[in-house]
Amino acid sequence: MASSGPATPVCLVVPCYNEAARLNLAAFRRFIESGAGLRFLFVDDGSLDSTFALLEQLCLGYEAHAAILRLNRNCGKAEAVRLGILHALGHYSPDTIGFWDADLATPLDTAICFHRVLAAHPAIEMVFGSRVKLLGRRVERRAVRHYLGRVFATFVSVMLRLPIYDTQCGAKLFRVTPALRGVFSQPFLSKWVFDVEILARYLNLHNDDPRLLEPLIYEYPLDAWVDVAGSKVHPGDFFTAFIDIARIKLRYLS
């Protein structure tokens, strides 16, 4: 259930799998009604609960700003995001496109901040949310996830030879370029750490030279990020992620 529409400057793909208990319909509606001008494409990744019915309620009356792409089976977050990106590129012709976690751990108005960075800096091609706990900012993560995340991020930074602080925050915005279309053209190896694979693919396009890729990335320190209960990522998944990282390194990096 997704229809074509006029070109839009910003499109956010929101992957959803069994999110009925966590979807904040009111927050999405308030943001749409604020006139921010973003278009949402919700990807129902074969949900078994009432997620699709709730998304239909959310989109009703807001068809110019929100649509649903329904997948017949659960494909995993990586493929849901990828198919959503490709669908949005083909139907809405956005200037910038990204993906956002359905639980709104990152508030939606942050997407406007990301877009302003891209608008102000034409050389930058991607803006990533970065969960840096600083005084005056509300970044709330469970301790075990924070420390496992720091180990993972350090490992990835060394592997990619990029000084990136946070690869796994589910809030990212990209400038639409031929490179972006190429990066999302093929399925990812990993269902969860595809964010790292995105960077590895961009590195390939820049001759595996991180010095060429680094100026294209802007990490945005989030003003707020709150760990929402019910996440499908568990501490044990971090260890599985290291296996995926090894596969990514073998496939893409010399």
mmCIF file of C-alpha atoms in Angstrom:
data_model
loop_
_atom_site.group_PDB
_atom_site.id
_atom_site.type_symbol
_atom_site.label_atom_id
_atom_site.label_comp_id
_atom_site.label_asym_id
_atom_site.label_seq_id
_atom_site.Cartn_x
_atom_site.Cartn_y
_atom_site.Cartn_z
ATOM 1 C CA MET A 1 0.000 0.000 0.000
ATOM 2 C CA ALA A 2 2.081 2.881 -1.269
ATOM 3 C CA SER A 3 1.260 5.386 -3.942
ATOM 4 C CA SER A 4 3.216 7.774 -6.095
ATOM 5 C CA GLY A 5 3.150 11.423 -5.268
ATOM 6 C CA PRO A 6 4.838 14.727 -5.989
ATOM 7 C CA ALA A 7 8.568 15.097 -5.431
ATOM 8 C CA THR A 8 9.497 15.777 -1.816
ATOM 9 C CA PRO A 9 12.760 17.175 -0.442
ATOM 10 C CA VAL A 10 13.080 14.690 2.443
ATOM 11 C CA CYS A 11 11.803 11.147 2.827
ATOM 12 C CA LEU A 12 12.240 8.991 5.927
ATOM 13 C CA VAL A 13 11.911 5.220 5.732
ATOM 14 C CA VAL A 14 10.632 3.725 8.993
ATOM 15 C CA PRO A 15 11.052 -0.066 9.254
ATOM 16 C CA CYS A 16 8.406 -1.718 11.427
ATOM 17 C CA TYR A 17 8.253 -5.289 12.673
ATOM 18 C CA ASN A 18 5.733 -6.126 15.403
ATOM 19 C CA GLU A 19 5.794 -2.532 16.638
ATOM 20 C CA ALA A 20 2.132 -2.299 17.685
ATOM 21 C CA ALA A 21 2.999 -1.829 21.357
ATOM 22 C CA ARG A 22 5.628 0.836 20.653
ATOM 23 C CA LEU A 23 4.265 2.952 17.796
ATOM 24 C CA ASN A 24 3.620 6.487 19.010
ATOM 25 C CA LEU A 25 0.940 7.465 16.505
ATOM 26 C CA ALA A 26 0.326 10.811 18.188
ATOM 27 C CA ALA A 27 3.984 11.837 17.868
ATOM 28 C CA PHE A 28 4.050 10.991 14.151
ATOM 29 C CA ARG A 29 0.772 12.883 13.581
ATOM 30 C CA ARG A 30 1.988 15.947 15.473
ATOM 31 C CA PHE A 31 5.143 16.021 13.399
ATOM 32 C CA ILE A 32 3.233 15.691 10.116
ATOM 33 C CA GLU A 33 0.799 18.421 11.173
ATOM 34 C CA SER A 34 3.684 20.725 12.130
ATOM 35 C CA GLY A 35 4.287 21.367 8.434
ATOM 36 C CA ALA A 36 7.870 20.123 8.472
ATOM 37 C CA GLY A 37 7.410 18.898 4.898
ATOM 38 C CA LEU A 38 8.886 15.429 5.347
ATOM 39 C CA ARG A 39 7.353 12.338 3.774
ATOM 40 C CA PHE A 40 7.283 9.045 5.663
ATOM 41 C CA LEU A 41 7.382 5.596 4.128
ATOM 42 C CA PHE A 42 6.562 2.971 6.752
ATOM 43 C CA VAL A 43 7.786 -0.495 5.808
ATOM 44 C CA ASP A 44 5.743 -3.218 7.493
ATOM 45 C CA ASP A 45 8.287 -6.043 7.567
ATOM 46 C CA GLY A 46 5.830 -8.953 7.667
ATOM 47 C CA SER A 47 4.503 -8.059 11.124
ATOM 48 C CA LEU A 48 2.419 -10.689 12.908
ATOM 49 C CA ASP A 49 0.658 -8.288 15.276
ATOM 50 C CA SER A 50 -1.573 -5.272 14.548
ATOM 51 C CA THR A 51 1.263 -3.065 13.271
ATOM 52 C CA PHE A 52 -0.164 -2.798 9.742
ATOM 53 C CA ALA A 53 -3.633 -1.840 10.995
ATOM 54 C CA LEU A 54 -2.119 0.876 13.194
ATOM 55 C CA LEU A 55 -0.048 2.196 10.297
ATOM 56 C CA GLU A 56 -3.212 2.388 8.197
ATOM 57 C CA GLN A 57 -4.815 4.473 10.937
ATOM 58 C CA LEU A 58 -1.760 6.718 11.070
ATOM 59 C CA CYS A 59 -1.694 7.346 7.325
ATOM 60 C CA LEU A 60 -5.449 7.915 6.974
ATOM 61 C CA GLY A 61 -5.959 11.551 6.054
ATOM 62 C CA TYR A 62 -2.223 12.149 5.668
ATOM 63 C CA GLU A 63 -1.718 10.383 2.344
ATOM 64 C CA ALA A 64 0.342 13.277 0.956
ATOM 65 C CA HIS A 65 2.861 12.802 3.749
ATOM 66 C CA ALA A 66 2.767 9.126 4.735
ATOM 67 C CA ALA A 67 2.441 5.772 3.012
ATOM 68 C CA ILE A 68 3.020 2.088 3.757
ATOM 69 C CA LEU A 69 5.067 -0.494 1.918
ATOM 70 C CA ARG A 70 3.901 -3.919 3.122
ATOM 71 C CA LEU A 71 6.267 -6.874 2.790
ATOM 72 C CA ASN A 72 4.705 -10.332 2.580
ATOM 73 C CA ARG A 73 7.258 -11.896 4.923
ATOM 74 C CA ASN A 74 9.724 -10.805 7.548
ATOM 75 C CA CYS A 75 12.975 -9.921 5.763
ATOM 76 C CA GLY A 76 14.886 -8.288 8.617
ATOM 77 C CA LYS A 77 15.651 -4.642 9.270
ATOM 78 C CA ALA A 78 18.405 -4.339 6.661
ATOM 79 C CA GLU A 79 16.252 -5.534 3.780
ATOM 80 C CA ALA A 80 13.202 -3.604 4.998
ATOM 81 C CA VAL A 81 15.259 -0.402 4.980
ATOM 82 C CA ARG A 82 16.841 -1.193 1.625
ATOM 83 C CA LEU A 83 13.533 -1.985 -0.090
ATOM 84 C CA GLY A 84 11.988 1.105 1.466
ATOM 85 C CA ILE A 85 14.834 3.307 0.222
ATOM 86 C CA LEU A 86 14.536 1.913 -3.316
ATOM 87 C CA HIS A 87 10.752 2.288 -3.314
ATOM 88 C CA ALA A 88 10.932 5.876 -2.079
ATOM 89 C CA LEU A 89 13.591 6.781 -4.651
ATOM 90 C CA GLY A 90 11.396 5.394 -7.424
ATOM 91 C CA HIS A 91 8.123 6.942 -6.293
ATOM 92 C CA TYR A 92 8.902 10.246 -4.561
ATOM 93 C CA SER A 93 12.147 11.556 -6.099
ATOM 94 C CA PRO A 94 13.467 12.977 -2.811
ATOM 95 C CA ASP A 95 16.558 15.167 -2.591
ATOM 96 C CA THR A 96 17.502 13.531 0.704
ATOM 97 C CA ILE A 97 16.450 10.194 2.135
ATOM 98 C CA GLY A 98 17.110 8.323 5.330
ATOM 99 C CA PHE A 99 15.831 5.855 7.853
ATOM 100 C CA TRP A 100 14.519 6.289 11.376
ATOM 101 C CA ASP A 101 13.745 3.787 14.118
ATOM 102 C CA ALA A 102 10.012 3.338 14.664
ATOM 103 C CA ASP A 103 10.310 3.624 18.457
ATOM 104 C CA LEU A 104 11.350 7.295 18.087
ATOM 105 C CA ALA A 105 14.279 6.872 20.461
ATOM 106 C CA THR A 106 15.575 9.793 18.394
ATOM 107 C CA PRO A 107 12.895 12.529 18.299
ATOM 108 C CA LEU A 108 11.533 13.289 14.844
ATOM 109 C CA ASP A 109 12.416 16.978 14.904
ATOM 110 C CA THR A 110 16.071 15.914 14.829
ATOM 111 C CA ALA A 111 15.535 15.007 11.161
ATOM 112 C CA ILE A 112 15.077 18.724 10.467
ATOM 113 C CA CYS A 113 18.456 19.405 12.092
ATOM 114 C CA PHE A 114 20.047 16.728 9.909
ATOM 115 C CA HIS A 115 18.516 18.261 6.788
ATOM 116 C CA ARG A 116 19.834 21.699 7.730
ATOM 117 C CA VAL A 117 23.352 20.274 7.915
ATOM 118 C CA LEU A 118 23.033 18.860 4.388
ATOM 119 C CA ALA A 119 21.530 22.113 3.109
ATOM 120 C CA ALA A 120 24.300 24.216 4.641
ATOM 121 C CA HIS A 121 27.179 21.964 3.553
ATOM 122 C CA PRO A 122 26.831 20.770 -0.071
ATOM 123 C CA ALA A 123 29.960 18.600 0.203
ATOM 124 C CA ILE A 124 28.474 16.460 2.979
ATOM 125 C CA GLU A 125 26.522 13.420 1.731
ATOM 126 C CA MET A 126 25.334 11.780 4.949
ATOM 127 C CA VAL A 127 24.399 12.775 8.491
ATOM 128 C CA PHE A 128 24.414 10.149 11.242
ATOM 129 C CA GLY A 129 22.953 10.525 14.701
ATOM 130 C CA SER A 130 25.581 10.037 17.402
ATOM 131 C CA ARG A 131 24.604 9.097 20.944
ATOM 132 C CA VAL A 132 27.170 11.043 22.942
ATOM 133 C CA LYS A 133 26.239 11.503 26.586
ATOM 134 C CA LEU A 134 27.180 15.103 27.364
ATOM 135 C CA LEU A 135 26.026 17.493 30.051
ATOM 136 C CA GLY A 136 22.903 19.297 28.925
ATOM 137 C CA ARG A 137 21.806 16.470 26.623
ATOM 138 C CA ARG A 138 19.343 13.696 27.359
ATOM 139 C CA VAL A 139 20.990 10.504 26.140
ATOM 140 C CA GLU A 140 19.710 7.533 28.128
ATOM 141 C CA ARG A 141 21.082 4.061 27.361
ATOM 142 C CA ARG A 142 21.239 0.983 29.513
ATOM 143 C CA ALA A 143 24.769 0.597 30.837
ATOM 144 C CA VAL A 144 25.386 -2.836 29.311
ATOM 145 C CA ARG A 145 24.306 -1.663 25.856
ATOM 146 C CA HIS A 146 26.405 1.487 26.172
ATOM 147 C CA TYR A 147 29.626 -0.351 27.036
ATOM 148 C CA LEU A 148 29.113 -3.151 24.523
ATOM 149 C CA GLY A 149 28.329 -0.459 21.972
ATOM 150 C CA ARG A 150 31.567 1.376 22.718
ATOM 151 C CA VAL A 151 33.593 -1.827 22.228
ATOM 152 C CA PHE A 152 31.779 -2.519 18.966
ATOM 153 C CA ALA A 153 32.151 1.054 17.691
ATOM 154 C CA THR A 154 35.871 1.108 18.466
ATOM 155 C CA PHE A 155 36.391 -2.170 16.633
ATOM 156 C CA VAL A 156 34.460 -0.893 13.599
ATOM 157 C CA SER A 157 36.330 2.419 13.590
ATOM 158 C CA VAL A 158 39.665 0.606 13.482
ATOM 159 C CA MET A 159 38.465 -1.779 10.772
ATOM 160 C CA LEU A 160 37.100 0.988 8.544
ATOM 161 C CA ARG A 161 39.971 3.355 9.399
ATOM 162 C CA LEU A 162 37.347 6.011 10.051
ATOM 163 C CA PRO A 163 37.155 7.936 13.363
ATOM 164 C CA ILE A 164 33.413 7.303 13.654
ATOM 165 C CA TYR A 165 31.866 7.337 17.128
ATOM 166 C CA ASP A 166 28.488 5.663 16.580
ATOM 167 C CA THR A 167 27.599 3.534 13.549
ATOM 168 C CA GLN A 168 24.459 1.924 14.982
ATOM 169 C CA CYS A 169 22.173 4.817 15.877
ATOM 170 C CA GLY A 170 18.926 4.290 13.962
ATOM 171 C CA ALA A 171 18.716 7.867 12.696
ATOM 172 C CA LYS A 172 20.473 8.590 9.405
ATOM 173 C CA LEU A 173 19.932 10.943 6.476
ATOM 174 C CA PHE A 174 21.632 10.804 3.059
ATOM 175 C CA ARG A 175 21.895 13.128 0.100
ATOM 176 C CA VAL A 176 20.493 11.348 -2.957
ATOM 177 C CA THR A 177 23.399 10.725 -5.321
ATOM 178 C CA PRO A 178 24.380 8.043 -7.841
ATOM 179 C CA ALA A 179 26.624 6.627 -5.104
ATOM 180 C CA LEU A 180 23.682 6.226 -2.744
ATOM 181 C CA ARG A 181 21.669 4.376 -5.381
ATOM 182 C CA GLY A 182 24.600 2.023 -5.907
ATOM 183 C CA VAL A 183 25.065 1.401 -2.190
ATOM 184 C CA PHE A 184 21.437 0.313 -1.750
ATOM 185 C CA SER A 185 21.119 -1.577 -5.033
ATOM 186 C CA GLN A 186 22.015 -5.020 -3.655
ATOM 187 C CA PRO A 187 20.917 -6.901 -0.490
ATOM 188 C CA PHE A 188 23.138 -6.575 2.550
ATOM 189 C CA LEU A 189 25.106 -9.427 4.090
ATOM 190 C CA SER A 190 24.017 -8.511 7.605
ATOM 191 C CA LYS A 191 20.460 -8.077 8.889
ATOM 192 C CA TRP A 192 21.471 -5.824 11.799
ATOM 193 C CA VAL A 193 24.871 -4.190 11.298
ATOM 194 C CA PHE A 194 24.098 -3.128 7.751
ATOM 195 C CA ASP A 195 24.983 0.425 8.842
ATOM 196 C CA VAL A 196 28.626 -0.711 8.845
ATOM 197 C CA GLU A 197 28.117 -2.383 5.486
ATOM 198 C CA ILE A 198 26.780 0.888 4.076
ATOM 199 C CA LEU A 199 30.036 2.564 5.067
ATOM 200 C CA ALA A 200 32.068 -0.311 3.629
ATOM 201 C CA ARG A 201 30.246 0.035 0.304
ATOM 202 C CA TYR A 202 30.864 3.776 0.245
ATOM 203 C CA LEU A 203 34.538 3.058 0.956
ATOM 204 C CA ASN A 204 34.624 0.736 -2.054
ATOM 205 C CA LEU A 205 33.271 3.552 -4.201
ATOM 206 C CA HIS A 206 36.104 5.770 -2.957
ATOM 207 C CA ASN A 207 38.922 3.331 -3.725
ATOM 208 C CA ASP A 208 39.008 2.052 -0.125
ATOM 209 C CA ASP A 209 40.539 5.372 0.897
ATOM 210 C CA PRO A 210 38.951 6.638 4.157
ATOM 211 C CA ARG A 211 40.503 10.069 3.548
ATOM 212 C CA LEU A 212 38.125 10.479 0.609
ATOM 213 C CA LEU A 213 35.078 9.263 2.539
ATOM 214 C CA GLU A 214 35.589 11.058 5.838
ATOM 215 C CA PRO A 215 34.700 14.582 4.554
ATOM 216 C CA LEU A 216 31.352 13.254 3.282
ATOM 217 C CA ILE A 217 30.119 12.160 6.729
ATOM 218 C CA TYR A 218 28.793 14.363 9.523
ATOM 219 C CA GLU A 219 28.120 12.848 12.939
ATOM 220 C CA TYR A 220 25.439 14.868 14.704
ATOM 221 C CA PRO A 221 25.567 14.699 18.539
ATOM 222 C CA LEU A 222 21.959 14.082 19.517
ATOM 223 C CA ASP A 223 20.239 16.393 21.981
ATOM 224 C CA ALA A 224 18.027 13.498 23.034
ATOM 225 C CA TRP A 225 17.990 9.725 22.664
ATOM 226 C CA VAL A 226 16.033 7.499 25.018
ATOM 227 C CA ASP A 227 16.322 3.711 25.119
ATOM 228 C CA VAL A 228 12.719 2.562 24.541
ATOM 229 C CA ALA A 229 11.629 -0.695 26.159
ATOM 230 C CA GLY A 230 10.952 -3.608 23.830
ATOM 231 C CA SER A 231 14.003 -3.362 21.585
ATOM 232 C CA LYS A 232 14.592 -6.430 19.446
ATOM 233 C CA VAL A 233 18.357 -6.059 19.877
ATOM 234 C CA HIS A 234 19.734 -7.951 22.877
ATOM 235 C CA PRO A 235 23.231 -8.007 24.413
ATOM 236 C CA GLY A 236 23.929 -11.421 22.852
ATOM 237 C CA ASP A 237 23.326 -9.944 19.410
ATOM 238 C CA PHE A 238 26.483 -7.845 19.776
ATOM 239 C CA PHE A 239 28.575 -11.001 19.658
ATOM 240 C CA THR A 240 26.729 -12.211 16.554
ATOM 241 C CA ALA A 241 27.400 -8.793 15.069
ATOM 242 C CA PHE A 242 31.149 -9.396 15.243
ATOM 243 C CA ILE A 243 30.700 -12.402 12.956
ATOM 244 C CA ASP A 244 28.867 -10.167 10.482
ATOM 245 C CA ILE A 245 31.658 -7.603 10.765
ATOM 246 C CA ALA A 246 34.180 -10.291 9.790
ATOM 247 C CA ARG A 247 32.055 -11.179 6.758
ATOM 248 C CA ILE A 248 31.814 -7.512 5.766
ATOM 249 C CA LYS A 249 35.580 -7.105 6.059
ATOM 250 C CA LEU A 250 36.203 -10.160 3.868
ATOM 251 C CA ARG A 251 33.725 -9.008 1.232
ATOM 252 C CA TYR A 252 34.528 -5.323 0.954
ATOM 253 C CA LEU A 253 37.787 -4.342 2.609
ATOM 254 C CA SER A 254 41.309 -5.157 1.530
#
